[in-house]
Short mmCIF file of C-alpha atoms in Angstrom, two decimals:
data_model
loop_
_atom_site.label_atom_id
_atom_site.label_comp_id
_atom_site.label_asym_id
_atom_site.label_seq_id
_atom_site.Cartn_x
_atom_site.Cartn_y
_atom_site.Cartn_z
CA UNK Y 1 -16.60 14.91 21.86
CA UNK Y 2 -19.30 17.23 20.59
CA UNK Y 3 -16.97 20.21 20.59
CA UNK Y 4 -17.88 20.87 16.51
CA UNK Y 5 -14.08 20.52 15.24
CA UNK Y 6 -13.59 17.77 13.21
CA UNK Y 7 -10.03 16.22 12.31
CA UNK Y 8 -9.77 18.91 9.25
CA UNK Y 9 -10.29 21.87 11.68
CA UNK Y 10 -13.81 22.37 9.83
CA UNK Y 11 -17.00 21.17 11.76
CA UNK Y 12 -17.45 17.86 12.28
CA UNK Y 13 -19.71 15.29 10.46
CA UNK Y 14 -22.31 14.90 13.86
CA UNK Y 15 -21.73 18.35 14.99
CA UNK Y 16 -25.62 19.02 13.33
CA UNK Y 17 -27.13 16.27 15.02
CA UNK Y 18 -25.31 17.77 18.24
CA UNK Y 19 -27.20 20.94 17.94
CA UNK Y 20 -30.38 19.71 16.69
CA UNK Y 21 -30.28 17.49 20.03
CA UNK Y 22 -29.00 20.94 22.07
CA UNK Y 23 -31.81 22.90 20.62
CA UNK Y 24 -34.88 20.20 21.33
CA UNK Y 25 -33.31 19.96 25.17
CA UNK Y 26 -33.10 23.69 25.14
CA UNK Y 27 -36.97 24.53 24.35
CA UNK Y 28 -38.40 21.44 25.57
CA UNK Y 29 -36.87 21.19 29.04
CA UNK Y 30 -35.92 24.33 31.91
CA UNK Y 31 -34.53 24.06 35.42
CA UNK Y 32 -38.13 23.22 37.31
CA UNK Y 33 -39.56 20.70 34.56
CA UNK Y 34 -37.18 18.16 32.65
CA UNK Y 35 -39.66 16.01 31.60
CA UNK Y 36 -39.89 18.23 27.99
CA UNK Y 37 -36.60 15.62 27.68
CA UNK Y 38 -38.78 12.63 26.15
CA UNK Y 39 -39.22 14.59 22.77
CA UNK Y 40 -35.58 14.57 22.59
CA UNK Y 41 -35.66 11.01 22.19
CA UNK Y 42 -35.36 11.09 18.27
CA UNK Y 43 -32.74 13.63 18.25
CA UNK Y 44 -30.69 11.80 20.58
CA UNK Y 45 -31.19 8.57 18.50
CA UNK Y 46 -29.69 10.43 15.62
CA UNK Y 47 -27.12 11.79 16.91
CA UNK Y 48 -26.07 8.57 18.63
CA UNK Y 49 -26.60 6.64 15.44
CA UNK Y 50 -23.91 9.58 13.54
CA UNK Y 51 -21.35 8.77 16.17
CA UNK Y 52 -21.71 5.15 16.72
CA UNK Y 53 -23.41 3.80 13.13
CA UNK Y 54 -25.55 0.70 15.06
CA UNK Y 55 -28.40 0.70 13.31
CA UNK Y 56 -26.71 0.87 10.20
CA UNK Y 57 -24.53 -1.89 11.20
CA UNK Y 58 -27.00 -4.27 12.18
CA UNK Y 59 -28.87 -3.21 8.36
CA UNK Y 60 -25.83 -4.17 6.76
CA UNK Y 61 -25.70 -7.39 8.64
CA UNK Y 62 -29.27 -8.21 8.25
CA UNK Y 63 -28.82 -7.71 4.25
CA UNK Y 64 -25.51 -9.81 4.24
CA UNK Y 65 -27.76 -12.73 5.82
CA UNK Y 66 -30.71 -12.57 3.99
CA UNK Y 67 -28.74 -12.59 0.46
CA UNK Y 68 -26.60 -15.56 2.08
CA UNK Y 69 -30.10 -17.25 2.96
CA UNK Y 70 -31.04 -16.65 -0.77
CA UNK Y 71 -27.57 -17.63 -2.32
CA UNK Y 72 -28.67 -20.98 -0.15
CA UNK Y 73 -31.75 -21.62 -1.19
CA UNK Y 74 -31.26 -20.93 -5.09
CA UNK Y 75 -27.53 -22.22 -6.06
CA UNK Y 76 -26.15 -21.43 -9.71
CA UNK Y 77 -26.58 -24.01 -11.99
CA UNK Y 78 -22.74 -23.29 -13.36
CA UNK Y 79 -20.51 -22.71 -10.64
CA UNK Y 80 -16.87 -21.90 -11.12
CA UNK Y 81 -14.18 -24.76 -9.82
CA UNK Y 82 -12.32 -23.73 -6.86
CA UNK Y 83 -8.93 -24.12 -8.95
CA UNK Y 84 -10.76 -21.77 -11.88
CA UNK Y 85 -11.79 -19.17 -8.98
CA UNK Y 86 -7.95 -19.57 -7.46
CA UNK Y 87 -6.58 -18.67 -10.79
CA UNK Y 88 -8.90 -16.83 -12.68
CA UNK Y 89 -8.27 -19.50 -15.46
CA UNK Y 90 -5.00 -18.19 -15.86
CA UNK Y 91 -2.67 -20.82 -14.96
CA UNK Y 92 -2.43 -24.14 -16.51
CA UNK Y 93 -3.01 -22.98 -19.72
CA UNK Y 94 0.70 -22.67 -21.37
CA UNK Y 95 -0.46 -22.05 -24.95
CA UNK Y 96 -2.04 -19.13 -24.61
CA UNK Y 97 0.13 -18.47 -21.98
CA UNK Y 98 2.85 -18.39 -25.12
CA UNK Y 99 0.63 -16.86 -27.59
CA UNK Y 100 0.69 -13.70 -24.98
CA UNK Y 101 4.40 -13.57 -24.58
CA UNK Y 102 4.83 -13.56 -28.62
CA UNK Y 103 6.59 -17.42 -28.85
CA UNK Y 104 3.91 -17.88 -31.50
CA UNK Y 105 5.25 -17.09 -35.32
CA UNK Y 106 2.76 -15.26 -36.56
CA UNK Y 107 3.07 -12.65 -34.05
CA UNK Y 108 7.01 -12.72 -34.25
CA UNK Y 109 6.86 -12.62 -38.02
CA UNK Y 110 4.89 -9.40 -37.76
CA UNK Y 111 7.36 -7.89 -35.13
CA UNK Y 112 10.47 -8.16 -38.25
CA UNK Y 113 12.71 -10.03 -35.41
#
């Protein structure tokens, strides 16, 4: 898990946070006293937040709701058709549809076909 040898065979991207953690347990803590452990407690939290990303998770999801609370309470005036968002107003529109594919003469005349 923590052994510092990440997929590439260089170290890997928590390996820090592992011995920033090992280093804090190391001074603060020996074999007669552990309670030097609680000012671990941030290191730990990083180094479980590199592995596992939670707290940037939930961020993520907080920000996706409040913009969707936002989009909610302010809608755009001028919003796209669902058949214009389908398409990308591509479709259903043969003339320029033939002005792109060269049926129109001026383009053809300029070709010399």
């Amino acid at each position: 898990m923590a052994s510092g040898y990440g997929l590439s065979g260089g170290p890997s991207r928590c390996f820090p946070f592992w011995q920033e953690l090992l280093a804090c347990y190391v001074v603060n803590t020996n074999t007669d006293d552990v309670t030097g452990a609680k000012k671990c407690v941030p290191a730990l939290e990083d180094y479980y937040e590199c592995l596992h990303h939670r707290k940037e998770k939930a961020r993520a999801i907080e920000l996706q709701r409040a913009y969707r609370r936002a989009e909610a309470a302010h809608p755009r005036e001028n919003t796209p058709r669902p058949g214009a968002i389908r398409n990308l107003g591509l479709l259903d529109r043969e003339e320029d549809t033939k002005d792109v594919l060269g049926t129109n003469r001026s383009i053809t005349a300029g070709n010399g076909k």
